[in-house]
PDB file of C-alpha atoms in Angstrom:
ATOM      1  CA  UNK A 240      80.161  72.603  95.649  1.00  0.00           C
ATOM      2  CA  UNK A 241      78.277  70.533  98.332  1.00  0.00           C
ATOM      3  CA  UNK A 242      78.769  70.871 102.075  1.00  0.00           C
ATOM      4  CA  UNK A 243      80.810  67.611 102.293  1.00  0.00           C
ATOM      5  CA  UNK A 244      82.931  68.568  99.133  1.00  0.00           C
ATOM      6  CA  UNK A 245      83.734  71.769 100.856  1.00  0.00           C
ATOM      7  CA  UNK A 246      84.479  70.440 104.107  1.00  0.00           C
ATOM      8  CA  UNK A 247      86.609  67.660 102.374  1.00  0.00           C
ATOM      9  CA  UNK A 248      89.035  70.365 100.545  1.00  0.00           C
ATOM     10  CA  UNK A 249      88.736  72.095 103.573  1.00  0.00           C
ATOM     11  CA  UNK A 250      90.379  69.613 105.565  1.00  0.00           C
ATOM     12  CA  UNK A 251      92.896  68.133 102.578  1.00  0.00           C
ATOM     13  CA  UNK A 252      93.869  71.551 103.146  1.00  0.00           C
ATOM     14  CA  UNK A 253      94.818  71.638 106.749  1.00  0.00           C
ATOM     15  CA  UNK A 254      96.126  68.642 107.066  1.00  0.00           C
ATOM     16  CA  UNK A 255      98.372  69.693 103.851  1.00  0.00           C
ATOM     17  CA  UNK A 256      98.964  73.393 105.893  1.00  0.00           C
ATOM     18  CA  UNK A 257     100.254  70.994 109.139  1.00  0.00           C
ATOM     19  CA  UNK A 258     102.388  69.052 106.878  1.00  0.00           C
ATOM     20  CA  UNK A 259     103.537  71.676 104.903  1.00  0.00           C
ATOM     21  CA  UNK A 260     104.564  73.515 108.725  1.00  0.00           C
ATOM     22  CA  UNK A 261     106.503  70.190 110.150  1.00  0.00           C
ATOM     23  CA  UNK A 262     108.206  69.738 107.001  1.00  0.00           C
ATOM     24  CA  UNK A 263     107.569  71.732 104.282  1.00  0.00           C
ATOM     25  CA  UNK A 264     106.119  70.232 100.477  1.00  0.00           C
ATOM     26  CA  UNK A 265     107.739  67.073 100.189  1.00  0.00           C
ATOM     27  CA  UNK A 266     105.194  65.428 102.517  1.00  0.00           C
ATOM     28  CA  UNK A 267     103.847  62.129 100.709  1.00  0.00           C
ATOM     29  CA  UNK A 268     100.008  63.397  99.304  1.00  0.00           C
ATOM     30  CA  UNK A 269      98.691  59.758 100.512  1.00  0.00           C
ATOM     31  CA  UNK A 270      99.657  60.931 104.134  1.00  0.00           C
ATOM     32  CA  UNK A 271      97.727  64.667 103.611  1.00  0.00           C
ATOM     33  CA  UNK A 272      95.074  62.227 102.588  1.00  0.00           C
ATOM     34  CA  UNK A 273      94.995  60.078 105.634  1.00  0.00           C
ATOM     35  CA  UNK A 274      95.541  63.381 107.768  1.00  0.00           C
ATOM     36  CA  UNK A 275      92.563  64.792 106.739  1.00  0.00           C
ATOM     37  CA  UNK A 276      90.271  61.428 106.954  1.00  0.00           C
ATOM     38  CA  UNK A 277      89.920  61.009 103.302  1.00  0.00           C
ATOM     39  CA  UNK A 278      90.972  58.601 100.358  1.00  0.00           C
ATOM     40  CA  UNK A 279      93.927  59.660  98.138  1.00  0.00           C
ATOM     41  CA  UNK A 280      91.258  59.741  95.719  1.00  0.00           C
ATOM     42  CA  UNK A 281      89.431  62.156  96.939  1.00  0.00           C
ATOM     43  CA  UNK A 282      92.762  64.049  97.433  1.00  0.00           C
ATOM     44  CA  UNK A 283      93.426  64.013  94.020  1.00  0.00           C
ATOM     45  CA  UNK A 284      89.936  65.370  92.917  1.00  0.00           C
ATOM     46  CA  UNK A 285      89.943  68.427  94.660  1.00  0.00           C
ATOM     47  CA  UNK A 286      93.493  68.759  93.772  1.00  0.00           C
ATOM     48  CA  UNK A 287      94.949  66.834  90.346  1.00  0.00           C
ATOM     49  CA  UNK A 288      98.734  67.829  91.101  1.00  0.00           C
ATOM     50  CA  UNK A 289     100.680  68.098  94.281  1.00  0.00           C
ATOM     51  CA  UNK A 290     101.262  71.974  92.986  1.00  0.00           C
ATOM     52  CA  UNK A 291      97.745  72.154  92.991  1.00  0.00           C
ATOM     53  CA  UNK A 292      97.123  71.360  96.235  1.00  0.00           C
ATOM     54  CA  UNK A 293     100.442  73.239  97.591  1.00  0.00           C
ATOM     55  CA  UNK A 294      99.070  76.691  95.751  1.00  0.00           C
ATOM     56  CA  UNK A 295      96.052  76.269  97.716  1.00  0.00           C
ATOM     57  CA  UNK A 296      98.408  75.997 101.129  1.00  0.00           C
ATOM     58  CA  UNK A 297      99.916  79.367  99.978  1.00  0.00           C
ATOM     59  CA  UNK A 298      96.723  80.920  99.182  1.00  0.00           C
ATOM     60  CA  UNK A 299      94.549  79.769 102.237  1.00  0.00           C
ATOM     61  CA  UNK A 300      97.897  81.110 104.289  1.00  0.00           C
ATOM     62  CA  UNK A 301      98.427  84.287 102.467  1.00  0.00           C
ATOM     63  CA  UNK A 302      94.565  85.373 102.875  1.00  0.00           C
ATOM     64  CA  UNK A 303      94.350  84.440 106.714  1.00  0.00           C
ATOM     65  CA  UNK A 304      98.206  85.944 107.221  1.00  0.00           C
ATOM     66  CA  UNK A 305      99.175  88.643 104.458  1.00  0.00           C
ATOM     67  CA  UNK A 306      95.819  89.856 103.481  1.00  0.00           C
ATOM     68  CA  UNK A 307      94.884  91.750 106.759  1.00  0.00           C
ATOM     69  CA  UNK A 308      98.346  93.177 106.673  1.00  0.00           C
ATOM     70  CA  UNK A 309      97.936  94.527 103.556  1.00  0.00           C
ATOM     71  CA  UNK A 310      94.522  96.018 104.261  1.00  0.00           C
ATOM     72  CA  UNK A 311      95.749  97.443 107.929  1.00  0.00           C
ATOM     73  CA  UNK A 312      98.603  98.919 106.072  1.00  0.00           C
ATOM     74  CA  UNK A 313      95.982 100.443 103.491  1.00  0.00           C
ATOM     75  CA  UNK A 314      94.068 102.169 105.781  1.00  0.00           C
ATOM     76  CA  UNK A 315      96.760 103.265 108.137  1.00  0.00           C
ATOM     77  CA  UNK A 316      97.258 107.061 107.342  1.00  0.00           C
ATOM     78  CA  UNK A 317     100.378 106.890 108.299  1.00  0.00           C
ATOM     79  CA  UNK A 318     102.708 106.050 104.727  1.00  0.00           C
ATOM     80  CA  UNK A 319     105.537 105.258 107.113  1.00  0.00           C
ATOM     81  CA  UNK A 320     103.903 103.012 109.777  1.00  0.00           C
ATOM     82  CA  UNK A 321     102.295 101.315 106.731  1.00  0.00           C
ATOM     83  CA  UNK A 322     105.441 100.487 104.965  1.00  0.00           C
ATOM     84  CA  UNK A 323     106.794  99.203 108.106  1.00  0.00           C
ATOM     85  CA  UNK A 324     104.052  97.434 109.412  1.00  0.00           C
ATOM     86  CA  UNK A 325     103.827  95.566 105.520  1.00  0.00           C
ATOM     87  CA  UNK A 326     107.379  94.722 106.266  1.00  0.00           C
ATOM     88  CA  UNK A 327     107.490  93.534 109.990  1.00  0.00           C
ATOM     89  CA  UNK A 328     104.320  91.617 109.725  1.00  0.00           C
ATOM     90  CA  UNK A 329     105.321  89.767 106.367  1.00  0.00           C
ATOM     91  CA  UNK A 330     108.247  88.455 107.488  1.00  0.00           C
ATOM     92  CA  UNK A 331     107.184  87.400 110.984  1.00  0.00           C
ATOM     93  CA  UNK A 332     104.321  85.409 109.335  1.00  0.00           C
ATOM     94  CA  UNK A 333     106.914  83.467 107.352  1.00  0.00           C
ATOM     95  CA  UNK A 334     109.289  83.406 110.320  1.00  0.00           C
ATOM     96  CA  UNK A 335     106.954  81.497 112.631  1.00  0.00           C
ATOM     97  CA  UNK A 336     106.032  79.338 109.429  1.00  0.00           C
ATOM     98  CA  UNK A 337     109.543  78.661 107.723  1.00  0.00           C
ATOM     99  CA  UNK A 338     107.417  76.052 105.847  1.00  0.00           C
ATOM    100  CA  UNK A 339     105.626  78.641 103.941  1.00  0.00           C
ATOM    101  CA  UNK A 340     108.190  80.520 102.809  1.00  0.00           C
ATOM    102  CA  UNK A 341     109.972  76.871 101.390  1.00  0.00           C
ATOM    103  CA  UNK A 342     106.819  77.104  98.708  1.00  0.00           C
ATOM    104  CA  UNK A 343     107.567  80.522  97.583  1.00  0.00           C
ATOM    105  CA  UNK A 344     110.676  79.801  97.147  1.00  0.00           C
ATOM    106  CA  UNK A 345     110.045  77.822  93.875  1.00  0.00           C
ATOM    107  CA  UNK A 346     107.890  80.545  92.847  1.00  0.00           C
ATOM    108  CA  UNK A 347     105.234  78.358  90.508  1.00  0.00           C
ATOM    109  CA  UNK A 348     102.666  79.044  93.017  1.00  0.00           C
ATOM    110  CA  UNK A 349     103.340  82.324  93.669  1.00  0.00           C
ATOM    111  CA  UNK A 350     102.036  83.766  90.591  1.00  0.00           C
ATOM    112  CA  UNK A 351      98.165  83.875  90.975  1.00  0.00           C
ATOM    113  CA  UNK A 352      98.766  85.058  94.965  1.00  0.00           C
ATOM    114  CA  UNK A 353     101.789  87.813  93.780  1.00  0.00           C
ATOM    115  CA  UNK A 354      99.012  89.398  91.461  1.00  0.00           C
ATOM    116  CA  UNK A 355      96.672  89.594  94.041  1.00  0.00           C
ATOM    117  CA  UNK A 356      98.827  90.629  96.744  1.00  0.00           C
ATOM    118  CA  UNK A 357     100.818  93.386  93.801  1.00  0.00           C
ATOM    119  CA  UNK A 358      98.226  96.170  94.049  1.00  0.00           C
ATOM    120  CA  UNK A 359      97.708  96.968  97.529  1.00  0.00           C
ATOM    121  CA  UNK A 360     101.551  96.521  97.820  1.00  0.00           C
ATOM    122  CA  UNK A 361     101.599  98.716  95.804  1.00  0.00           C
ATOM    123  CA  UNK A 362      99.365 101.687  96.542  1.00  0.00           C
ATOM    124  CA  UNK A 363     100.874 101.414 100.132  1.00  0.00           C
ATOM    125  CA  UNK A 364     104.638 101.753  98.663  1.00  0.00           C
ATOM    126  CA  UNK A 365     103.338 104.684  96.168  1.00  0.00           C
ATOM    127  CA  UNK A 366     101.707 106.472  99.190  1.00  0.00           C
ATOM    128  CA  UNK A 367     105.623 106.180 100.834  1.00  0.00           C
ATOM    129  CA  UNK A 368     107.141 107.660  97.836  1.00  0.00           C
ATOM    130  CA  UNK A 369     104.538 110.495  97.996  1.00  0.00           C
ATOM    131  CA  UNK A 370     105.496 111.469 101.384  1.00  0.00           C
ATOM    132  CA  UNK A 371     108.790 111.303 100.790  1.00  0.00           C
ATOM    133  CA  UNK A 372     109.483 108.349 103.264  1.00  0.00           C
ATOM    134  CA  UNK A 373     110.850 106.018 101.223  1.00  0.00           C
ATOM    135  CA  UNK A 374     113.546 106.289  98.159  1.00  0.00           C
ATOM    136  CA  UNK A 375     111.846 106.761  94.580  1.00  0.00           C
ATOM    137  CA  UNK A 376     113.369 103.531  93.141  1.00  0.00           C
ATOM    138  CA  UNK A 377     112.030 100.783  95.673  1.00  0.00           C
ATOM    139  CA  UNK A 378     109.376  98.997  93.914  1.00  0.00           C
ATOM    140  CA  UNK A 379     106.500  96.189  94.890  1.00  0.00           C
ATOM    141  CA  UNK A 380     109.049  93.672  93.435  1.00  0.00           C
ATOM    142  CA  UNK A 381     111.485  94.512  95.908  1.00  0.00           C
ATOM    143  CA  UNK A 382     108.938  93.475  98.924  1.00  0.00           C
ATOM    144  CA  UNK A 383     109.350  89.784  98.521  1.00  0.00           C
ATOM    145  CA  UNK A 384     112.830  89.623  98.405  1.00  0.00           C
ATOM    146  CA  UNK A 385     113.550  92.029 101.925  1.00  0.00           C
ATOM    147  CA  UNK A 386     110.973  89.729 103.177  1.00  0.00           C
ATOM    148  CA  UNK A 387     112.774  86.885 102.320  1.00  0.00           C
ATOM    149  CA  UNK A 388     116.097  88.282 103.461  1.00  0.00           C
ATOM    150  CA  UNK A 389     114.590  89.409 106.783  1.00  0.00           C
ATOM    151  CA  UNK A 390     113.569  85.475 107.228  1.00  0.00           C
ATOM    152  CA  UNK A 391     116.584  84.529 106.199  1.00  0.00           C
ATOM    153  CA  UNK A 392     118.007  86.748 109.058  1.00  0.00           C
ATOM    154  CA  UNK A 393     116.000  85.144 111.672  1.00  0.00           C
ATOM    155  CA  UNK A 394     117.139  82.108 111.283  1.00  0.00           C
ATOM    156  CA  UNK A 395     120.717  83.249 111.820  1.00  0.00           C
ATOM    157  CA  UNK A 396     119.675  85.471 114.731  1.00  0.00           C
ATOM    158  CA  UNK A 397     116.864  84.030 116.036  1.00  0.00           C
ATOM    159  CA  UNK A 398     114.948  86.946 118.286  1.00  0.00           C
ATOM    160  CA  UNK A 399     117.260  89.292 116.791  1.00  0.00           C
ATOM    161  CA  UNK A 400     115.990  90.129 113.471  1.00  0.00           C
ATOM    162  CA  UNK A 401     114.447  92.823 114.173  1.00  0.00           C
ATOM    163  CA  UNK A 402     117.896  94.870 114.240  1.00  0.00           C
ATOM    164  CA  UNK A 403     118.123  94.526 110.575  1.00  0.00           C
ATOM    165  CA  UNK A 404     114.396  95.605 110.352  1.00  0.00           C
ATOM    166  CA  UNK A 405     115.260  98.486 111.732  1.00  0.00           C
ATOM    167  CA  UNK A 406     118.310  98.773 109.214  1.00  0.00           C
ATOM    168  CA  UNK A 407     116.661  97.570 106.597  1.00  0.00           C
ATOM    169  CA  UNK A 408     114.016 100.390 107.419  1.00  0.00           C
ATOM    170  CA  UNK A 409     116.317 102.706 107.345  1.00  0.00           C
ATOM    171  CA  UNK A 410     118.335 101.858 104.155  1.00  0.00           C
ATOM    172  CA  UNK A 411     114.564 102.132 102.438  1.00  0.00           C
ATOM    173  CA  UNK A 412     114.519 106.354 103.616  1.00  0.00           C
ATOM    174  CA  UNK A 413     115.566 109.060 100.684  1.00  0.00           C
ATOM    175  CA  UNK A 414     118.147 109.898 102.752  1.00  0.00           C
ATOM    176  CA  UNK A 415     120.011 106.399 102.549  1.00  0.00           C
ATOM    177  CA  UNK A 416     119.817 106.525  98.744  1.00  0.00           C
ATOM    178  CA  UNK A 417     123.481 108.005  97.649  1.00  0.00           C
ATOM    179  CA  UNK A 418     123.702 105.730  94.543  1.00  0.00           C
ATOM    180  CA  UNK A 419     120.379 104.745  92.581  1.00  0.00           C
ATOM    181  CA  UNK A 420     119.653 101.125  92.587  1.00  0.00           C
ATOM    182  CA  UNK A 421     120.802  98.614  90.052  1.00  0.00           C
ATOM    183  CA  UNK A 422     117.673  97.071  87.709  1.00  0.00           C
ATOM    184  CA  UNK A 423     116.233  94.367  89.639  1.00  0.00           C
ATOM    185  CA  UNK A 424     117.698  91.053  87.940  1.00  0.00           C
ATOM    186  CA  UNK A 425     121.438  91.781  87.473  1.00  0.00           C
TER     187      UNK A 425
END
């Protein structure tokens, strides 16, 4: 891709990421375009569909804001911590950008990002189990949904959310697990 192609998705992207943050997807795509100091046309060549452009929000914000998480959680040799800090940093980077977390909710763009994001999710949760810090029948699919709960949270109790971290935290320990959990989807 050329320099100016690159810096033109570059900025469609922005000004979409901006949008997306005031108002979440519905913005009209001719107004990302003008944003970003290009022609709908060009808007529409980088990105054919208005999901294509909004997965490419998610993904740009999920590698600047969830990646390093993940990979600071990863190498944190603490299973605990790491749990914790995949948890606390999640869901503040979707509660100071509500916006976001309006695109996951449909879940079409999720899927290329939740396979990329699955693994190290996952070797940090398995690393839990292993030192007993965390009950046996949590699993990576569980992650999005506390997040999502722990958003949800803040925006009842703004500031406060971290009190049902902390008991959310503590409802993940072995000890809090006196009935197993139902299959996820009933």
């Amino acid at each position: 891709m050329r320099a100016d192609a690159r810096r033109n998705r570059a900025g469609i992207v922005a000004a979409a990421r901006a949008a997306v943050a005031e108002g979440g997807g519905e913005v009209p795509l001719e107004q990302i375009a003008s944003r970003a100091q290009v022609t709908a046309r060009t808007l529409f060549r980088h990105f054919p569909t208005r999901d294509d452009l909004l997965a490419a929000v998610l993904d740009d914000y999920f590698a600047e804001r969830v990646e390093p998480v993940l990979l600071r959680a990863a190498a944190d040799p603490d299973p605990h911590r790491a749990m914790v800090t995949v948890l606390t940093e999640s869901a503040t980077a979707f509660v100071e950008h509500p916006g976001m977390l309006t695109l996951i909710d449909g879940g079409a763009l999720t899927g290329g990002i939740a396979t990329r994001y699955r693994r190290p999710l996952a070797e940090v949760l398995s690393r839990a189990r292993l030192a007993g810090v965390v009950r046996a029948d949590v699993t990576p699919d569980d992650f999005p949904c506390l997040v999502t709960m722990l958003v949800a949270s803040a925006r009842h109790a703004p500031g406060g959310w971290s009190r049902y971290l902390a008991l959310l935290v503590d409802s993940l320990s072995p000890e809090a697990a006196r009935t197993p959990l139902p299959p996820a989807g009933t």
